[in-house]
PDB file of C-alpha atoms in Angstrom:
ATOM      1  CA  MET A   1      -8.164 -13.204  18.074  1.00  0.00           C
ATOM      2  CA  GLU A   2     -10.968 -15.278  15.987  1.00  0.00           C
ATOM      3  CA  THR A   3      -8.903 -16.921  12.949  1.00  0.00           C
ATOM      4  CA  SER A   4     -12.062 -14.688  10.810  1.00  0.00           C
ATOM      5  CA  GLU A   5     -10.823 -11.962  12.402  1.00  0.00           C
ATOM      6  CA  PHE A   6      -6.300 -13.055  11.852  1.00  0.00           C
ATOM      7  CA  ILE A   7      -6.716 -13.429   7.826  1.00  0.00           C
ATOM      8  CA  VAL A   8      -8.664  -9.313   7.990  1.00  0.00           C
ATOM      9  CA  ARG A   9      -5.859  -8.186  10.076  1.00  0.00           C
ATOM     10  CA  TRP A  10      -2.981  -9.737   8.546  1.00  0.00           C
ATOM     11  CA  THR A  11      -3.701  -9.770   4.773  1.00  0.00           C
ATOM     12  CA  ALA A  12      -4.192  -6.127   5.156  1.00  0.00           C
ATOM     13  CA  ARG A  13      -0.709  -5.902   7.791  1.00  0.00           C
ATOM     14  CA  LEU A  14       1.053  -7.474   4.849  1.00  0.00           C
ATOM     15  CA  VAL A  15      -0.392  -5.578   2.141  1.00  0.00           C
ATOM     16  CA  VAL A  16       1.047  -1.967   4.424  1.00  0.00           C
ATOM     17  CA  PHE A  17       4.724  -3.845   4.754  1.00  0.00           C
ATOM     18  CA  ALA A  18       4.922  -4.800   1.617  1.00  0.00           C
ATOM     19  CA  TYR A  19       3.672  -1.187  -0.056  1.00  0.00           C
ATOM     20  CA  VAL A  20       6.289   0.812   1.960  1.00  0.00           C
ATOM     21  CA  LEU A  21       8.969  -1.387   0.915  1.00  0.00           C
ATOM     22  CA  ARG A  22       7.846  -0.908  -2.726  1.00  0.00           C
ATOM     23  CA  LEU A  23       8.149   3.152  -1.361  1.00  0.00           C
ATOM     24  CA  LEU A  24      11.738   2.401   0.402  1.00  0.00           C
ATOM     25  CA  TYR A  25      12.739   0.737  -4.084  1.00  0.00           C
ATOM     26  CA  ASP A  26      11.804   3.550  -5.236  1.00  0.00           C
ATOM     27  CA  LEU A  27      13.128   6.260  -3.493  1.00  0.00           C
ATOM     28  CA  GLN A  28      15.877   3.553  -2.903  1.00  0.00           C
ATOM     29  CA  ILE A  29      16.223   4.336   0.195  1.00  0.00           C
ATOM     30  CA  TRP A  30      16.966   1.504   2.274  1.00  0.00           C
ATOM     31  CA  PRO A  31      17.474  -1.508   2.271  1.00  0.00           C
ATOM     32  CA  TRP A  32      17.687  -1.211  -2.262  1.00  0.00           C
ATOM     33  CA  PRO A  33      20.508  -0.366  -3.401  1.00  0.00           C
ATOM     34  CA  LYS A  34      21.460   3.421  -5.224  1.00  0.00           C
ATOM     35  CA  ILE A  35      22.878   1.346  -7.891  1.00  0.00           C
ATOM     36  CA  ARG A  36      19.394  -1.805  -9.265  1.00  0.00           C
ATOM     37  CA  SER A  37      20.709  -4.284  -9.917  1.00  0.00           C
ATOM     38  CA  ASP A  38      19.023  -7.652 -11.712  1.00  0.00           C
ATOM     39  CA  ARG A  39      18.779  -9.646  -8.214  1.00  0.00           C
ATOM     40  CA  THR A  40      16.991  -6.247  -6.133  1.00  0.00           C
ATOM     41  CA  ASN A  41      14.345  -5.989  -8.754  1.00  0.00           C
ATOM     42  CA  ARG A  42      13.362  -9.395  -9.384  1.00  0.00           C
ATOM     43  CA  ILE A  43      13.071  -8.693  -5.099  1.00  0.00           C
ATOM     44  CA  MET A  44      10.579  -6.447  -5.884  1.00  0.00           C
ATOM     45  CA  ARG A  45       8.626  -8.046  -8.453  1.00  0.00           C
ATOM     46  CA  ASN A  46       7.346 -10.658  -6.662  1.00  0.00           C
ATOM     47  CA  VAL A  47       7.109  -8.274  -2.508  1.00  0.00           C
ATOM     48  CA  TRP A  48       4.572  -6.654  -5.505  1.00  0.00           C
ATOM     49  CA  ILE A  49       3.606 -10.001  -6.499  1.00  0.00           C
ATOM     50  CA  ALA A  50       2.899 -11.591  -3.486  1.00  0.00           C
ATOM     51  CA  ALA A  51       1.286  -7.866  -1.811  1.00  0.00           C
ATOM     52  CA  ALA A  52      -1.316  -7.818  -5.393  1.00  0.00           C
ATOM     53  CA  PHE A  53      -2.622 -11.592  -4.389  1.00  0.00           C
ATOM     54  CA  ILE A  54      -2.676 -10.961  -0.241  1.00  0.00           C
ATOM     55  CA  TYR A  55      -4.759  -7.021  -1.401  1.00  0.00           C
ATOM     56  CA  LEU A  56      -7.229  -9.078  -3.359  1.00  0.00           C
ATOM     57  CA  ILE A  57      -7.341 -12.157  -0.193  1.00  0.00           C
ATOM     58  CA  HIS A  58      -7.898  -9.165   1.993  1.00  0.00           C
ATOM     59  CA  ILE A  59     -11.111  -7.789   0.083  1.00  0.00           C
ATOM     60  CA  ALA A  60     -11.997 -11.216  -0.081  1.00  0.00           C
ATOM     61  CA  ALA A  61     -11.872 -12.305   3.200  1.00  0.00           C
ATOM     62  CA  ALA A  62     -13.408  -9.319   4.372  1.00  0.00           C
ATOM     63  CA  PHE A  63     -16.347  -9.797   2.015  1.00  0.00           C
ATOM     64  CA  GLN A  64     -16.635 -13.268   3.789  1.00  0.00           C
ATOM     65  CA  PHE A  65     -16.281 -13.065   7.449  1.00  0.00           C
ATOM     66  CA  VAL A  66     -16.445  -9.688   8.273  1.00  0.00           C
ATOM     67  CA  HIS A  67     -19.444  -7.387   5.355  1.00  0.00           C
ATOM     68  CA  HIS A  68     -20.835 -10.923   4.150  1.00  0.00           C
ATOM     69  CA  TRP A  69     -20.375 -10.654   0.940  1.00  0.00           C
ATOM     70  CA  SER A  70     -23.192  -7.774   0.540  1.00  0.00           C
ATOM     71  CA  HIS A  71     -21.657  -4.232  -1.008  1.00  0.00           C
ATOM     72  CA  ALA A  72     -24.353  -2.518   1.091  1.00  0.00           C
ATOM     73  CA  ALA A  73     -23.051  -4.251   4.133  1.00  0.00           C
ATOM     74  CA  ALA A  74     -19.503  -2.728   3.587  1.00  0.00           C
ATOM     75  CA  TYR A  75     -19.834   0.109   2.520  1.00  0.00           C
ATOM     76  CA  GLU A  76     -22.750   1.275   6.129  1.00  0.00           C
ATOM     77  CA  HIS A  77     -19.468  -0.412   7.180  1.00  0.00           C
ATOM     78  CA  THR A  78     -16.471   2.360   6.029  1.00  0.00           C
ATOM     79  CA  ALA A  79     -19.430   4.641   6.237  1.00  0.00           C
ATOM     80  CA  GLN A  80     -19.719   3.934   9.464  1.00  0.00           C
ATOM     81  CA  GLN A  81     -15.374   3.465  10.892  1.00  0.00           C
ATOM     82  CA  THR A  82     -15.203   6.826   8.563  1.00  0.00           C
ATOM     83  CA  ALA A  83     -17.585   8.430  10.528  1.00  0.00           C
ATOM     84  CA  ARG A  84     -16.693   7.838  13.638  1.00  0.00           C
ATOM     85  CA  ILE A  85     -13.523   9.927  12.157  1.00  0.00           C
ATOM     86  CA  THR A  86     -14.457  12.344  10.179  1.00  0.00           C
ATOM     87  CA  GLY A  87     -17.277  12.594  10.954  1.00  0.00           C
ATOM     88  CA  TRP A  88     -18.540  12.351   7.083  1.00  0.00           C
ATOM     89  CA  HIS A  89     -20.980   8.918   7.081  1.00  0.00           C
ATOM     90  CA  TRP A  90     -19.318   7.634   3.700  1.00  0.00           C
ATOM     91  CA  GLY A  91     -18.988   4.535   2.626  1.00  0.00           C
ATOM     92  CA  GLY A  92     -16.981   5.397  -1.334  1.00  0.00           C
ATOM     93  CA  GLY A  93     -13.940   3.523   1.088  1.00  0.00           C
ATOM     94  CA  VAL A  94     -15.192   1.080  -0.548  1.00  0.00           C
ATOM     95  CA  TRP A  95     -15.662   2.513  -4.139  1.00  0.00           C
ATOM     96  CA  ILE A  96     -11.460   2.650  -4.272  1.00  0.00           C
ATOM     97  CA  ASN A  97     -10.921  -0.692  -2.557  1.00  0.00           C
ATOM     98  CA  TYR A  98     -12.686  -2.055  -6.025  1.00  0.00           C
ATOM     99  CA  LEU A  99     -10.639   0.188  -8.170  1.00  0.00           C
ATOM    100  CA  ILE A 100      -7.595  -1.579  -6.532  1.00  0.00           C
ATOM    101  CA  ALA A 101      -8.695  -4.709  -7.323  1.00  0.00           C
ATOM    102  CA  LEU A 102      -9.210  -3.925 -10.951  1.00  0.00           C
ATOM    103  CA  TRP A 103      -5.490  -2.013 -11.376  1.00  0.00           C
ATOM    104  CA  TRP A 104      -3.365  -4.105  -8.973  1.00  0.00           C
ATOM    105  CA  PRO A 105      -3.255  -6.214 -11.183  1.00  0.00           C
ATOM    106  CA  LEU A 106      -2.803  -4.466 -14.733  1.00  0.00           C
ATOM    107  CA  ASP A 107       0.266  -2.450 -12.603  1.00  0.00           C
ATOM    108  CA  LEU A 108       2.065  -6.489 -12.370  1.00  0.00           C
ATOM    109  CA  LEU A 109       1.135  -7.018 -16.280  1.00  0.00           C
ATOM    110  CA  LEU A 110       2.461  -3.333 -17.530  1.00  0.00           C
ATOM    111  CA  ILE A 111       5.399  -4.196 -14.919  1.00  0.00           C
ATOM    112  CA  CYS A 112       6.042  -8.222 -15.705  1.00  0.00           C
ATOM    113  CA  ARG A 113       6.208  -6.199 -19.033  1.00  0.00           C
ATOM    114  CA  LYS A 114       7.884  -3.645 -18.933  1.00  0.00           C
ATOM    115  CA  GLY A 115       9.712  -3.993 -15.926  1.00  0.00           C
ATOM    116  CA  ILE A 116       9.599  -3.138 -12.677  1.00  0.00           C
ATOM    117  CA  ASP A 117      12.437  -0.724 -12.645  1.00  0.00           C
ATOM    118  CA  LYS A 118      10.931   0.573 -16.205  1.00  0.00           C
ATOM    119  CA  LEU A 119       8.459   2.329 -14.880  1.00  0.00           C
ATOM    120  CA  PRO A 120       7.294   6.273 -16.444  1.00  0.00           C
ATOM    121  CA  ARG A 121       8.427   8.504 -13.572  1.00  0.00           C
ATOM    122  CA  TRP A 122       5.682  10.195 -13.199  1.00  0.00           C
ATOM    123  CA  TYR A 123       2.564   6.191 -13.676  1.00  0.00           C
ATOM    124  CA  VAL A 124       4.930   5.774 -10.477  1.00  0.00           C
ATOM    125  CA  ARG A 125       4.233   8.891  -8.675  1.00  0.00           C
ATOM    126  CA  ILE A 126       0.770   8.252  -8.967  1.00  0.00           C
ATOM    127  CA  MET A 127       0.296   5.591  -7.505  1.00  0.00           C
ATOM    128  CA  HIS A 128       2.055   6.198  -4.546  1.00  0.00           C
ATOM    129  CA  ALA A 129       0.172   8.683  -4.422  1.00  0.00           C
ATOM    130  CA  SER A 130      -2.940   7.339  -4.310  1.00  0.00           C
ATOM    131  CA  LEU A 131      -1.992   4.184  -2.686  1.00  0.00           C
ATOM    132  CA  GLY A 132      -0.339   5.759   0.155  1.00  0.00           C
ATOM    133  CA  PHE A 133      -3.299   8.339   0.227  1.00  0.00           C
ATOM    134  CA  ILE A 134      -5.533   4.495   0.206  1.00  0.00           C
ATOM    135  CA  ILE A 135      -3.196   3.631   2.667  1.00  0.00           C
ATOM    136  CA  PHE A 136      -3.092   6.596   5.556  1.00  0.00           C
ATOM    137  CA  ASN A 137      -6.775   6.498   5.308  1.00  0.00           C
ATOM    138  CA  ALA A 138      -7.030   3.117   5.273  1.00  0.00           C
ATOM    139  CA  THR A 139      -4.768   2.920   8.532  1.00  0.00           C
ATOM    140  CA  VAL A 140      -6.700   5.823  10.476  1.00  0.00           C
ATOM    141  CA  VAL A 141      -9.516   4.531   9.753  1.00  0.00           C
ATOM    142  CA  PHE A 142      -9.783   1.221  10.466  1.00  0.00           C
ATOM    143  CA  GLY A 143      -5.627   0.760  12.067  1.00  0.00           C
ATOM    144  CA  PRO A 144      -5.239   0.199  16.083  1.00  0.00           C
ATOM    145  CA  LYS A 145      -3.837   3.542  17.091  1.00  0.00           C
ATOM    146  CA  TRP A 146      -0.339   2.402  17.480  1.00  0.00           C
ATOM    147  CA  TRP A 147      -0.269   2.592  13.731  1.00  0.00           C
ATOM    148  CA  ILE A 148      -0.526   6.220  13.124  1.00  0.00           C
ATOM    149  CA  VAL A 149       2.631   5.726  15.143  1.00  0.00           C
ATOM    150  CA  LEU A 150       4.691   3.974  12.986  1.00  0.00           C
ATOM    151  CA  GLY A 151       2.660   6.261  10.093  1.00  0.00           C
ATOM    152  CA  LEU A 152       4.087   9.214  11.347  1.00  0.00           C
ATOM    153  CA  ILE A 153       7.831   7.471  11.702  1.00  0.00           C
ATOM    154  CA  LEU A 154       7.870   6.703   8.301  1.00  0.00           C
ATOM    155  CA  LEU A 155       7.136   9.977   6.795  1.00  0.00           C
ATOM    156  CA  VAL A 156      10.125  11.373   9.588  1.00  0.00           C
ATOM    157  CA  TYR A 157      12.440   8.493   8.072  1.00  0.00           C
ATOM    158  CA  LEU A 158      11.207   9.281   4.332  1.00  0.00           C
ATOM    159  CA  ALA A 159      11.674  13.432   4.764  1.00  0.00           C
ATOM    160  CA  VAL A 160      15.053  12.173   6.636  1.00  0.00           C
ATOM    161  CA  MET A 161      16.578  10.108   3.883  1.00  0.00           C
ATOM    162  CA  ARG A 162      15.231  12.866   1.677  1.00  0.00           C
ATOM    163  CA  LEU A 163      17.659  15.390   2.755  1.00  0.00           C
ATOM    164  CA  ARG A 164      19.974  13.768   3.126  1.00  0.00           C
ATOM    165  CA  GLN A 165      19.869  12.763  -0.812  1.00  0.00           C
ATOM    166  CA  SER A 166      19.074  16.138  -1.730  1.00  0.00           C
ATOM    167  CA  HIS A 167      21.686  17.070   1.085  1.00  0.00           C
ATOM    168  CA  ASN A 168      24.378  14.835  -0.548  1.00  0.00           C
ATOM    169  CA  LYS A 169      23.316  15.306  -4.085  1.00  0.00           C
ATOM    170  CA  ASP A 170      23.842  19.115  -4.101  1.00  0.00           C
ATOM    171  CA  GLN A 171      27.567  18.236  -2.195  1.00  0.00           C
ATOM    172  CA  ILE A 172      28.828  16.280  -5.869  1.00  0.00           C
TER     173      ILE A 172
END
């Protein structure tokens, strides 16, 4: 694997890993304790800040090494990959990446101002719905097949943990 391909792939993987950690944090599922502390909040804030920078590096690396700084090439590449999976030749996902690249630094300002554990629930839900949807689609379209298996394992784990949480609340 070339260095350029390595950078593009592993920056994407690190962002997905950080997103999963954030999802577990916000759902208060392992490894984050039920009771938040300044330490766990600080760790997650730093993970989220690192993820934002890694995401920006991923976009820059993809444009440098894959698309040669051409929006048209990025759009066409995305459209071809999307058509391969869905049959729909659409490259609009590249615009979604642009939006995330603008939104994430603004999100960091909000987190640094308010605190990662003090964001409104509606905002956190919209963030997870949006990023989760995008990460799922990017994983299916651009990721290796084994990512689908990991995604399914994560979904089953999240469902089981949410059921356990609701079961424990019912017993209290």
